[in-house]
Amino acid sequence: MKQYYEEVKMKQMKSSDTPSLSVERTRESQARSKTPYLVLSGHVKPGQTSDPKSGFAAAEKDLSRGLTSVTHAWFCIHSSPNPKSIHDAVASFNRIRHMHPPPSILHINKILGSIVKSKHYRTAISLFSQAEFKGFKPCLFTLNILINCYCHLGKMGFAFSLLGKIVKMGYQPHTITLTTLMKGLCINNQTEKSMEFHDEVIAKGFQLNEVSYGTLINGLCKAGKTRAAVQLLHKLKTQAVKPNVVMYTAIIDGFCKEGLVNEACDLFSEMVGLGISPNIVTYSSLICGFCSKGQWQETTRLLKEMASKDINPNVYTFNIMVDAFCKEGRFKEADAVFSKMMKYGKKPDVVTYSALMNGYCLSNNVKESKEIFNKMVRKGLTPDVWSYNILINGYCKIKMVDEALSLYKEMCQKNLVPITITYSYLTDGPGKSGTTSYVQNLVYEMHGSDHSPDIITYGILLDAFFKSQHLDDAITLCDEIVDRGVQPDVYMYSILIDGLCKGGKLNMARDFFNHLLIIGCQLGVYTFNIMVNGLCKEGLFDEAMTLLSKMEENGCMPDSVTFETLIRALLQKKEDDKARKLLSEMSARNLLRQ
DNA sequence: TTAGGGTTAG
């Protein structure tokens, strides 16, 4: 493994992704304002990321994917003040960047906002870095937009360092700033930290509102902590911020996803009892719950109830029903919903077509699925990663691997980034001997093109290789990645260590992990947990406990996952006393939230 | 409409 990925390179990778949540009230802050403010101990400079895709070059690359220099110039001249596409927005930005006198920050924010709306987070960050270099000073709005971008890119360290910047610049973090950060933690699987952050900001006297709590409650539900979400909701009843339809709907949806439709209905009644009216989102969530259980009578009842309240089904509602019918193989009914959808003036979208495609694939009718795919394209819709995945999976299942690989190539050429499951379909299961290296070659072929694979692509591929038990291929891939000049990051090391542990190569995983520690690589709790889990699975409990101490020595605090892993291992070994001791410690550390 | 929340497809 390339001598542990070339030690020197790795030292540069000292992770900045671990959020720094230390919130302190300083004397200086109290002297300046009656309202406390936050001081962050983050050390990362936003805009100076080590991410190879960051920087202005990445934005230029994004642009070059869709624009020739001629069309680019055209946009620079003719772009509207309210850009409608990412191309318009980037062009507008470049245009105003060179204006004399320079435009107001408001103008910059408007454009950044529109770029973010189309989810081009990297582009927004890169463009602003360039503007800042030219002397533009961000305002609170700008920084909030950028925090949102970093959150969506999973770069919580950067997001929190911007909170520090807000304070440094003399701004007061807004409720929106704090809510965005809480959401960032939630969408990056750190709901515990989000709750801790919530506790801290409340303790410091900051105000949160309905949106903040809606965000937290939804985060908890999405993490499968629906009961905790209910507790939080009920706690709100005695507070200034009151429960609303969004909070109730998030939990109703959470219960439905867990198959607990009765609990969802109880909550629905509770909400109505409080005088909060359900809306189309609430009804769609409930309909989804009933549909997935095949309770069509209840679905019909809800549709009638909606009609009586003059609430019309929307595209989501129809898609939920199309999907449910398709999964039961009831294509006639699915078609009827499809027709009704159009009658209501709701245009079927990529999700509608994909639900149909998926249904036909499940019935092994891949030919019909492909027909629907083609029909969708003829209708002017652009298939996305899911649409391709459905077909790739369909072809793989009927052993038409060549067709699947050809679709894989097509999706990459269309600039769609495959996800782990794409590679799993292609490399997992029978009849795929040789496919692994073929996929690998396709990825390599993309080097130097507009679709050049990056660290994310390689991470996904590596994960898929491990999951499909292609250990040797995975190890070879690691070497190949370094040879191709891609700088592995802590996330990739985690995939590698996890894959080695699960593939029965614990010694190799442990050696690599220890090597990372020796050279001073700052590993986060996620990576430590992987190693703890690997050791526990092999019954090396004492070593796992030693690692628990070691992680704290390395400045990494164990979390609930660390303790749960150790406790589970102890219980399996019937070491109940030791498990109980650890449980107390977990409780003392306030890690028992649910 | 200068920044943040809930519903659909593997």
Coordinates of C-alpha atoms (C1' of nucleotides) in Angstrom, one line a residue:
Chain A
M1 CA 0.0 0.0 0.0
K2 CA 2.4 2.6 -1.2
Q3 CA 4.3 2.8 2.0
Y4 CA 1.2 3.9 3.9
Y5 CA 0.3 6.5 1.3
E6 CA 3.4 8.4 1.5
E7 CA 3.8 9.7 5.0
V8 CA 4.6 13.2 4.1
K9 CA 1.4 13.7 2.1
M10 CA -0.7 12.4 4.9
K11 CA 0.7 14.8 7.4
Q12 CA -1.0 17.5 5.3
M13 CA -4.3 15.9 5.9
K14 CA -4.7 16.9 9.5
S15 CA -8.4 16.8 9.5
S16 CA -10.3 20.0 9.6
D17 CA -13.7 18.4 9.3
T18 CA -14.2 17.9 13.0
P19 CA -16.5 20.7 14.2
S20 CA -15.1 22.8 16.9
L21 CA -18.0 23.4 19.1
S22 CA -16.4 25.2 22.0
V23 CA -18.7 28.1 22.7
E24 CA -17.4 30.4 25.3
R25 CA -18.5 33.6 26.8
T26 CA -15.5 35.9 27.1
R27 CA -15.1 39.0 29.1
E28 CA -14.4 41.0 26.0
S29 CA -17.7 39.9 24.5
Q30 CA -19.6 40.8 27.6
A31 CA -18.0 44.1 27.7
R32 CA -18.9 44.9 24.2
S33 CA -22.5 43.6 24.2
K34 CA -25.1 42.5 26.7
T35 CA -25.8 39.6 24.4
P36 CA -23.2 36.9 24.6
Y37 CA -21.5 35.8 21.5
L38 CA -19.6 32.8 20.3
V39 CA -15.9 32.3 20.2
L40 CA -14.7 29.4 18.1
S41 CA -11.5 27.6 18.5
G42 CA -11.4 26.6 14.8
H43 CA -8.1 26.9 13.1
V44 CA -9.3 26.5 9.5
K45 CA -9.3 29.4 7.2
P46 CA -12.3 29.3 4.9
G47 CA -11.5 29.6 1.3
Q48 CA -8.0 28.1 1.9
T49 CA -9.2 24.6 1.7
S50 CA -6.9 21.7 0.9
D51 CA -9.8 20.2 -1.1
P52 CA -8.5 19.7 -4.7
K53 CA -11.8 20.8 -6.1
S54 CA -11.9 24.1 -4.2
G55 CA -10.6 27.3 -5.4
F56 CA -11.5 29.4 -8.4
A57 CA -10.2 26.7 -10.7
A58 CA -13.1 24.5 -9.7
A59 CA -15.6 27.1 -10.6
E60 CA -14.0 27.6 -13.9
K61 CA -14.1 23.9 -14.4
D62 CA -17.8 23.8 -13.5
L63 CA -18.4 26.4 -16.1
S64 CA -16.4 24.8 -18.8
R65 CA -18.6 21.7 -18.5
G66 CA -21.5 23.5 -19.9
L67 CA -20.2 26.6 -21.6
T68 CA -17.8 27.3 -24.5
S69 CA -15.9 30.5 -24.3
V70 CA -18.2 32.1 -26.9
T71 CA -21.4 31.3 -25.1
H72 CA -19.7 32.3 -21.8
A73 CA -18.9 35.7 -23.3
W74 CA -22.5 36.0 -24.5
F75 CA -23.8 35.4 -21.0
C76 CA -21.4 38.0 -19.6
I77 CA -23.0 40.6 -21.8
H78 CA -26.6 39.5 -21.7
S79 CA -27.1 37.9 -18.3
S80 CA -30.1 39.1 -16.4
P81 CA -30.0 40.7 -12.9
N82 CA -32.0 37.7 -11.7
P83 CA -30.2 34.7 -13.0
K84 CA -32.3 31.6 -13.6
S85 CA -29.6 29.0 -14.3
I86 CA -26.2 28.2 -12.8
H87 CA -24.6 29.4 -16.0
D88 CA -26.4 32.7 -15.9
A89 CA -25.5 33.1 -12.2
V90 CA -21.8 32.3 -12.7
A91 CA -21.6 34.6 -15.7
S92 CA -23.4 37.4 -13.8
F93 CA -21.0 37.0 -10.9
N94 CA -17.9 37.2 -13.1
R95 CA -19.4 40.2 -14.8
I96 CA -20.1 42.2 -11.7
R97 CA -16.8 41.2 -10.2
H98 CA -15.1 43.5 -12.7
M99 CA -17.5 46.4 -12.4
H100 CA -16.4 50.0 -11.5
P101 CA -17.5 51.1 -9.1
P102 CA -17.8 47.6 -7.5
P103 CA -21.3 46.4 -6.9
S104 CA -22.8 46.2 -3.5
I105 CA -22.5 43.1 -1.4
L106 CA -26.2 42.8 -1.7
H107 CA -25.8 42.1 -5.4
I108 CA -23.1 39.5 -4.7
N109 CA -25.4 37.8 -2.1
K110 CA -28.3 37.6 -4.5
I111 CA -26.2 35.8 -7.1
L112 CA -24.6 33.5 -4.5
G113 CA -28.1 32.7 -3.2
S114 CA -29.2 31.7 -6.7
I115 CA -26.1 29.5 -7.2
V116 CA -26.8 27.8 -3.8
K117 CA -30.4 27.2 -4.8
S118 CA -29.2 25.1 -7.7
K119 CA -27.0 23.2 -5.2
H120 CA -23.7 24.3 -6.7
Y121 CA -22.1 24.8 -3.3
R122 CA -18.5 24.4 -4.4
T123 CA -19.0 27.0 -7.1
A124 CA -20.5 29.5 -4.7
I125 CA -17.5 29.1 -2.3
S126 CA -15.0 29.3 -5.1
L127 CA -16.6 32.4 -6.6
F128 CA -16.8 34.2 -3.3
S129 CA -13.1 33.3 -2.5
Q130 CA -12.2 35.1 -5.7
A131 CA -14.4 38.1 -4.9
E132 CA -12.9 38.3 -1.5
F133 CA -9.5 38.3 -3.0
K134 CA -10.5 41.3 -5.0
G135 CA -11.5 43.1 -1.9
F136 CA -15.2 42.4 -1.3
K137 CA -16.0 42.2 2.3
P138 CA -18.6 39.6 3.2
C139 CA -21.6 40.7 5.3
L140 CA -23.6 38.5 7.7
F141 CA -25.8 37.3 4.8
T142 CA -22.8 36.3 2.8
L143 CA -21.3 34.4 5.6
N144 CA -24.6 32.6 6.3
I145 CA -24.8 31.6 2.7
L146 CA -21.2 30.3 2.8
I147 CA -21.9 28.4 6.1
N148 CA -24.8 26.7 4.4
C149 CA -22.5 25.7 1.5
Y150 CA -19.9 24.2 3.7
C151 CA -22.6 22.3 5.7
H152 CA -23.9 20.8 2.5
L153 CA -20.4 19.8 1.4
G154 CA -19.9 18.1 4.8
K155 CA -17.1 20.5 5.7
M156 CA -18.3 21.3 9.2
G157 CA -14.9 22.5 10.3
F158 CA -15.0 25.3 7.7
A159 CA -18.6 26.1 8.6
F160 CA -17.8 26.6 12.2
S161 CA -14.7 28.6 11.5
L162 CA -17.0 31.0 9.6
L163 CA -19.0 31.3 12.7
G164 CA -15.7 32.5 14.3
K165 CA -15.2 34.9 11.4
I166 CA -18.7 36.3 12.0
V167 CA -17.8 37.1 15.6
K168 CA -14.3 38.4 14.6
M169 CA -15.9 40.8 12.2
G170 CA -18.1 42.2 14.9
Y171 CA -21.4 40.7 13.7
Q172 CA -23.8 39.0 16.0
P173 CA -24.6 35.4 14.8
H174 CA -28.2 35.4 13.7
T175 CA -30.8 32.7 14.4
I176 CA -30.4 31.7 10.8
T177 CA -26.6 31.2 11.3
L178 CA -27.2 29.0 14.2
T179 CA -30.0 27.1 12.6
T180 CA -27.9 26.5 9.5
L181 CA -25.1 25.1 11.6
M182 CA -27.5 22.8 13.5
K183 CA -28.9 21.5 10.2
G184 CA -25.3 21.0 8.9
L185 CA -24.5 18.8 11.9
C186 CA -27.8 16.9 11.4
I187 CA -27.3 16.2 7.7
N188 CA -23.7 15.1 8.4
N189 CA -24.9 12.4 10.9
Q190 CA -24.0 14.4 14.0
T191 CA -27.4 14.9 15.6
E192 CA -25.8 14.4 19.0
K193 CA -23.5 17.3 18.3
S194 CA -26.4 19.3 16.9
M195 CA -28.3 18.8 20.2
E196 CA -25.2 19.8 22.2
F197 CA -24.8 22.9 20.1
H198 CA -28.4 23.7 20.6
D199 CA -27.9 23.4 24.4
E200 CA -24.9 25.6 24.3
V201 CA -26.4 28.4 22.3
I202 CA -29.5 28.4 24.5
A203 CA -27.3 28.5 27.6
K204 CA -25.5 31.5 26.1
G205 CA -28.8 33.3 25.7
F206 CA -29.3 33.1 22.0
Q207 CA -32.8 33.0 20.6
L208 CA -34.0 30.2 18.4
N209 CA -37.3 30.1 16.6
E210 CA -39.8 27.7 14.9
V211 CA -37.5 27.0 12.0
S212 CA -34.6 26.1 14.3
Y213 CA -36.7 23.6 16.1
G214 CA -38.2 22.3 12.9
T215 CA -34.7 21.7 11.7
L216 CA -33.6 19.9 14.9
I217 CA -36.8 17.7 15.1
N218 CA -36.4 16.7 11.5
G219 CA -32.7 16.0 12.0
L220 CA -33.6 13.7 14.9
C221 CA -36.3 11.9 12.8
K222 CA -34.0 11.4 9.9
A223 CA -31.4 9.9 12.2
G224 CA -34.1 7.4 13.4
K225 CA -34.5 9.1 16.8
T226 CA -38.2 9.7 16.4
R227 CA -38.9 9.3 20.1
A228 CA -36.3 11.9 21.0
A229 CA -38.0 14.2 18.4
V230 CA -41.4 13.7 20.1
Q231 CA -39.8 14.5 23.5
L232 CA -38.4 17.7 22.1
L233 CA -41.7 18.6 20.5
H234 CA -43.6 18.1 23.8
K235 CA -41.0 20.1 25.7
L236 CA -41.7 23.0 23.4
K237 CA -45.3 23.2 24.5
T238 CA -44.2 25.0 27.7
Q239 CA -41.8 27.3 25.9
A240 CA -42.0 30.4 23.9
V241 CA -41.5 28.6 20.6
K242 CA -44.6 26.6 20.0
P243 CA -45.0 23.3 17.9
N244 CA -46.2 23.9 14.4
V245 CA -47.3 21.9 11.4
V246 CA -43.7 21.5 10.1
M247 CA -42.5 19.9 13.3
Y248 CA -45.5 17.6 13.6
T249 CA -45.2 16.6 9.9
A250 CA -41.5 15.8 10.3
I251 CA -42.3 13.4 13.2
I252 CA -45.4 12.0 11.4
D253 CA -43.2 11.2 8.5
G254 CA -40.6 9.7 10.8
F255 CA -43.1 7.3 12.4
C256 CA -44.5 6.4 8.9
K257 CA -40.9 5.6 7.7
E258 CA -40.5 3.3 10.7
G259 CA -43.8 1.6 9.8
L260 CA -45.5 3.0 12.9
V261 CA -48.5 4.4 11.2
N262 CA -50.7 4.2 14.3
E263 CA -48.3 6.4 16.2
A264 CA -48.3 8.8 13.2
C265 CA -52.1 8.9 13.3
D266 CA -52.1 9.6 17.0
L267 CA -49.8 12.5 16.5
F268 CA -51.9 13.7 13.6
S269 CA -54.9 13.8 16.0
E270 CA -52.9 15.5 18.6
M271 CA -51.9 18.2 16.2
V272 CA -55.5 18.8 15.0
G273 CA -56.6 18.9 18.6
L274 CA -54.2 21.7 19.2
G275 CA -55.8 23.6 16.3
I276 CA -52.9 23.1 13.9
S277 CA -54.2 22.3 10.5
P278 CA -52.5 19.6 8.4
N279 CA -51.4 20.5 4.9
I280 CA -50.5 18.7 1.8
V281 CA -47.1 17.7 3.2
T282 CA -48.7 16.2 6.3
Y283 CA -51.2 14.3 4.2
S284 CA -48.5 13.1 1.7
S285 CA -46.4 11.7 4.6
L286 CA -49.4 9.8 6.0
I287 CA -50.4 8.5 2.6
C288 CA -46.8 7.3 2.1
G289 CA -47.1 5.4 5.4
F290 CA -50.4 3.8 4.5
C291 CA -49.3 3.0 0.9
S292 CA -46.1 1.3 2.0
K293 CA -48.3 -1.0 4.2
G294 CA -50.7 -1.7 1.4
Q295 CA -53.5 0.0 3.3
W296 CA -55.3 1.4 0.3
Q297 CA -58.6 2.0 2.0
E298 CA -56.9 4.4 4.4
T299 CA -55.2 6.1 1.5
T300 CA -58.6 6.6 -0.2
R301 CA -60.1 7.9 3.1
L302 CA -57.2 10.5 3.4
L303 CA -57.6 11.6 -0.2
K304 CA -61.4 12.2 0.4
E305 CA -60.6 14.1 3.6
M306 CA -58.1 16.2 1.7
A307 CA -60.7 16.9 -1.0
S308 CA -63.2 18.0 1.6
K309 CA -60.7 20.5 2.9
D310 CA -59.9 21.7 -0.6
I311 CA -56.3 20.4 -0.3
N312 CA -55.1 19.1 -3.7
P313 CA -52.6 16.3 -4.1
N314 CA -49.3 17.5 -5.5
V315 CA -46.5 15.8 -7.5
Y316 CA -45.1 14.2 -4.3
T317 CA -48.5 12.7 -3.4
F318 CA -49.0 11.2 -6.8
N319 CA -45.4 9.9 -7.0
I320 CA -45.9 8.2 -3.6
M321 CA -49.0 6.4 -5.0
V322 CA -47.4 5.5 -8.4
D323 CA -44.4 4.1 -6.5
A324 CA -46.5 2.0 -4.1
F325 CA -48.6 0.5 -6.9
C326 CA -45.6 -0.3 -8.9
K327 CA -43.9 -2.0 -6.0
E328 CA -46.9 -4.3 -5.8
G329 CA -46.8 -4.9 -9.5
R330 CA -50.1 -3.2 -10.0
F331 CA -49.2 -1.3 -13.2
K332 CA -52.8 -0.7 -14.3
E333 CA -53.4 1.2 -11.1
A334 CA -50.1 3.0 -11.4
D335 CA -51.0 4.1 -14.9
A336 CA -54.4 5.3 -13.6
V337 CA -52.7 7.5 -11.1
F338 CA -50.3 8.7 -13.8
S339 CA -53.3 9.8 -15.9
K340 CA -55.1 11.4 -13.0
M341 CA -51.9 13.3 -12.2
M342 CA -52.0 14.9 -15.7
K343 CA -55.7 15.5 -15.4
Y344 CA -54.9 17.5 -12.2
G345 CA -52.4 19.5 -14.2
K346 CA -49.4 18.0 -12.3
K347 CA -46.6 17.2 -14.7
P348 CA -45.0 13.8 -14.1
D349 CA -41.3 14.3 -13.2
V350 CA -38.1 12.2 -13.1
V351 CA -39.3 10.6 -9.8
T352 CA -42.6 9.5 -11.4
Y353 CA -40.9 7.9 -14.4
S354 CA -38.2 6.4 -12.1
A355 CA -40.9 4.9 -9.9
L356 CA -42.4 3.3 -13.0
M357 CA -39.1 2.1 -14.2
N358 CA -38.2 0.6 -10.9
G359 CA -41.6 -1.2 -10.8
Y360 CA -40.9 -2.9 -14.1
C361 CA -37.4 -3.8 -13.1
L362 CA -38.7 -5.4 -10.0
S363 CA -41.0 -7.5 -12.2
N364 CA -37.9 -8.4 -14.3
N365 CA -39.3 -6.4 -17.3
V366 CA -36.2 -4.4 -17.9
K367 CA -37.2 -3.9 -21.5
E368 CA -40.3 -1.9 -20.5
S369 CA -38.3 -0.1 -17.9
K370 CA -35.9 1.1 -20.7
E371 CA -38.9 2.1 -22.8
I372 CA -40.0 4.4 -20.0
F373 CA -36.5 5.8 -19.6
N374 CA -36.6 6.7 -23.3
K375 CA -40.1 8.1 -23.0
M376 CA -38.9 10.3 -20.2
V377 CA -36.0 11.6 -22.3
R378 CA -38.4 12.3 -25.2
K379 CA -40.5 14.3 -22.8
G380 CA -37.6 16.6 -22.2
L381 CA -36.8 15.3 -18.8
T382 CA -33.2 14.7 -17.7
P383 CA -32.6 11.3 -16.1
D384 CA -30.6 11.5 -12.9
V385 CA -28.4 9.2 -11.0
W386 CA -31.4 7.3 -9.6
S387 CA -32.9 6.7 -13.0
Y388 CA -29.6 5.2 -14.2
N389 CA -29.1 3.2 -11.1
I390 CA -32.5 1.6 -11.5
L391 CA -31.7 0.5 -15.0
I392 CA -28.1 -0.6 -14.2
N393 CA -29.5 -2.7 -11.4
G394 CA -32.1 -4.1 -13.7
Y395 CA -29.7 -5.1 -16.3
C396 CA -27.2 -6.6 -13.8
K397 CA -30.0 -8.7 -12.3
I398 CA -30.8 -10.3 -15.6
K399 CA -27.0 -10.7 -16.3
M400 CA -26.9 -8.2 -19.2
V401 CA -23.7 -6.7 -17.7
D402 CA -22.6 -5.1 -21.0
E403 CA -25.7 -3.0 -21.1
A404 CA -25.3 -2.0 -17.5
L405 CA -21.7 -0.9 -18.1
S406 CA -22.6 1.0 -21.1
L407 CA -25.2 2.9 -19.1
Y408 CA -22.6 3.5 -16.4
K409 CA -20.3 5.1 -19.0
E410 CA -23.2 7.2 -20.3
M411 CA -24.1 8.6 -16.9
C412 CA -20.5 9.5 -16.2
Q413 CA -20.3 11.3 -19.6
K414 CA -23.4 13.2 -18.6
N415 CA -21.5 14.4 -15.6
L416 CA -23.7 12.4 -13.2
V417 CA -21.6 11.2 -10.2
P418 CA -22.1 7.5 -9.5
I419 CA -22.9 6.6 -5.9
T420 CA -21.7 3.6 -3.9
I421 CA -24.7 1.5 -4.9
T422 CA -24.0 2.1 -8.6
Y423 CA -20.6 0.3 -8.2
S424 CA -22.2 -2.3 -6.0
Y425 CA -24.7 -3.2 -8.7
L426 CA -21.9 -3.5 -11.2
T427 CA -19.4 -5.4 -9.1
D428 CA -21.5 -7.4 -6.7
G429 CA -23.1 -10.8 -7.2
P430 CA -22.7 -13.6 -9.7
G431 CA -21.8 -13.2 -13.3
K432 CA -19.6 -10.2 -12.6
S433 CA -16.1 -11.8 -12.8
G434 CA -13.9 -9.3 -14.5
T435 CA -16.4 -6.5 -14.0
T436 CA -14.4 -5.0 -11.2
S437 CA -11.4 -4.4 -13.2
Y438 CA -13.5 -3.2 -16.1
V439 CA -15.2 -0.6 -13.9
Q440 CA -11.8 0.4 -12.5
N441 CA -10.5 0.9 -16.0
L442 CA -13.5 3.0 -16.9
V443 CA -12.8 5.2 -13.9
Y444 CA -9.1 5.5 -14.9
E445 CA -10.1 6.4 -18.5
M446 CA -12.0 9.4 -17.2
H447 CA -8.7 10.9 -15.8
G448 CA -7.8 14.1 -17.5
S449 CA -11.3 14.5 -19.0
D450 CA -14.0 16.8 -17.9
H451 CA -15.3 13.9 -15.8
S452 CA -12.1 13.3 -14.1
P453 CA -12.6 11.1 -11.0
D454 CA -11.8 12.9 -7.7
I455 CA -11.3 11.7 -4.2
I456 CA -15.1 11.2 -3.7
T457 CA -15.3 8.9 -6.8
Y458 CA -12.4 6.9 -5.5
G459 CA -13.8 6.7 -2.0
I460 CA -17.1 5.4 -3.4
L461 CA -15.4 2.9 -5.6
L462 CA -13.1 1.7 -2.8
D463 CA -16.1 1.3 -0.5
A464 CA -18.0 -0.7 -3.2
F465 CA -15.0 -3.0 -3.8
F466 CA -14.8 -3.8 -0.1
K467 CA -18.5 -4.3 0.2
S468 CA -18.5 -6.7 -2.8
Q469 CA -15.6 -8.6 -1.1
H470 CA -13.0 -7.6 -3.8
L471 CA -10.3 -7.1 -1.2
D472 CA -7.3 -7.5 -3.5
D473 CA -8.8 -5.1 -6.0
A474 CA -9.5 -2.6 -3.2
I475 CA -5.9 -2.7 -2.0
T476 CA -4.6 -2.3 -5.6
L477 CA -6.9 0.6 -6.0
C478 CA -5.4 2.3 -3.0
D479 CA -1.9 2.2 -4.7
E480 CA -3.4 3.3 -8.0
I481 CA -5.1 6.3 -6.3
V482 CA -1.7 7.6 -5.0
D483 CA 0.0 6.9 -8.3
R484 CA -2.5 9.1 -10.0
G485 CA -1.8 12.0 -7.7
V486 CA -5.0 11.9 -5.8
Q487 CA -4.4 12.9 -2.2
P488 CA -6.3 10.4 0.1
D489 CA -8.1 12.0 3.1
V490 CA -9.2 10.8 6.5
Y491 CA -12.5 9.7 5.1
M492 CA -10.8 7.5 2.6
Y493 CA -8.5 6.0 5.3
S494 CA -11.7 5.3 7.3
I495 CA -13.1 3.3 4.3
L496 CA -9.9 1.4 4.0
I497 CA -9.6 0.5 7.7
D498 CA -13.3 -0.5 7.8
G499 CA -13.0 -2.5 4.7
L500 CA -9.9 -4.3 6.0
C501 CA -11.5 -5.0 9.3
K502 CA -14.7 -6.4 7.8
G503 CA -12.7 -8.4 5.2
G504 CA -10.8 -10.3 7.9
K505 CA -7.6 -8.3 7.6
L506 CA -7.5 -6.9 11.1
N507 CA -3.7 -6.9 11.4
M508 CA -3.3 -4.9 8.3
A509 CA -6.0 -2.5 9.4
R510 CA -4.5 -2.1 12.8
D511 CA -1.0 -1.5 11.5
F512 CA -2.3 1.1 9.1
F513 CA -4.3 2.8 11.8
N514 CA -1.4 2.9 14.2
H515 CA 0.8 4.2 11.5
L516 CA -1.6 7.1 11.0
L517 CA -1.5 7.9 14.7
I518 CA 2.3 7.7 14.8
I519 CA 2.8 10.2 12.0
G520 CA 0.4 12.6 13.8
C521 CA -2.6 12.3 11.5
Q522 CA -5.6 13.7 13.4
L523 CA -8.2 11.0 13.3
G524 CA -11.7 11.8 14.3
V525 CA -14.2 9.8 16.4
Y526 CA -15.6 8.2 13.2
T527 CA -12.2 6.5 12.4
F528 CA -11.6 5.6 16.0
N529 CA -15.0 4.0 16.2
I530 CA -14.3 1.9 13.1
M531 CA -11.1 0.5 14.7
V532 CA -12.8 -0.1 18.0
N533 CA -15.5 -2.0 16.2
G534 CA -13.0 -4.0 14.3
L535 CA -11.2 -5.0 17.5
C536 CA -14.4 -5.9 19.3
K537 CA -15.6 -8.1 16.4
E538 CA -12.4 -10.1 16.8
G539 CA -12.9 -10.4 20.5
L540 CA -10.0 -8.1 21.3
F541 CA -11.9 -6.2 24.0
D542 CA -8.9 -5.2 26.1
E543 CA -7.2 -3.7 23.1
A544 CA -10.4 -1.9 22.2
M545 CA -10.5 -0.4 25.8
T546 CA -6.9 0.7 25.4
L547 CA -7.9 2.5 22.2
L548 CA -10.7 4.2 24.1
S549 CA -8.1 5.9 26.4
K550 CA -5.8 6.5 23.4
M551 CA -8.4 8.4 21.6
E552 CA -8.8 10.9 24.4
E553 CA -5.0 11.3 24.6
N554 CA -5.2 12.2 20.9
G555 CA -7.8 14.9 21.7
C556 CA -10.7 12.9 20.3
M557 CA -13.7 12.5 22.6
P558 CA -15.5 9.1 22.4
D559 CA -19.2 9.5 21.5
S560 CA -22.2 7.3 22.1
V561 CA -21.3 5.1 19.1
T562 CA -17.9 4.3 20.8
F563 CA -19.6 3.3 24.0
E564 CA -22.4 1.4 22.4
T565 CA -19.9 -0.6 20.3
L566 CA -17.9 -1.6 23.4
I567 CA -21.0 -2.3 25.5
R568 CA -22.5 -4.5 22.8
A569 CA -19.2 -6.5 22.6
L570 CA -19.2 -6.9 26.4
L571 CA -22.8 -8.1 26.5
Q572 CA -22.1 -10.7 23.8
K573 CA -19.2 -12.0 25.9
K574 CA -21.6 -12.1 28.9
E575 CA -19.4 -9.6 30.7
D576 CA -22.5 -7.8 32.1
D577 CA -20.6 -6.1 35.0
K578 CA -18.1 -4.5 32.8
A579 CA -20.9 -3.5 30.4
R580 CA -22.8 -1.9 33.3
K581 CA -19.7 0.0 34.4
L582 CA -19.3 1.4 30.9
L583 CA -23.0 2.3 30.7
S584 CA -22.5 4.4 33.9
E585 CA -19.6 6.1 32.4
M586 CA -21.6 6.8 29.3
S587 CA -24.3 8.3 31.4
A588 CA -21.8 10.4 33.4
R589 CA -20.6 11.8 30.1
N590 CA -24.2 12.7 29.2
L591 CA -24.1 10.4 26.2
L592 CA -27.4 8.7 26.9
R593 CA -29.8 10.9 25.0
Q594 CA -32.4 8.4 24.0
Chain B
dT1 C1' -36.9 37.6 -3.8
dT2 C1' -30.1 38.6 0.4
dA3 C1' -29.4 33.8 4.7
dG4 C1' -32.2 28.7 7.8
dG5 C1' -37.2 23.9 8.6
dG6 C1' -41.3 19.1 6.9
dT7 C1' -43.4 15.0 1.7
dT8 C1' -41.5 11.1 -3.6
dA9 C1' -37.7 6.9 -6.7
dG10 C1' -32.4 2.4 -5.2

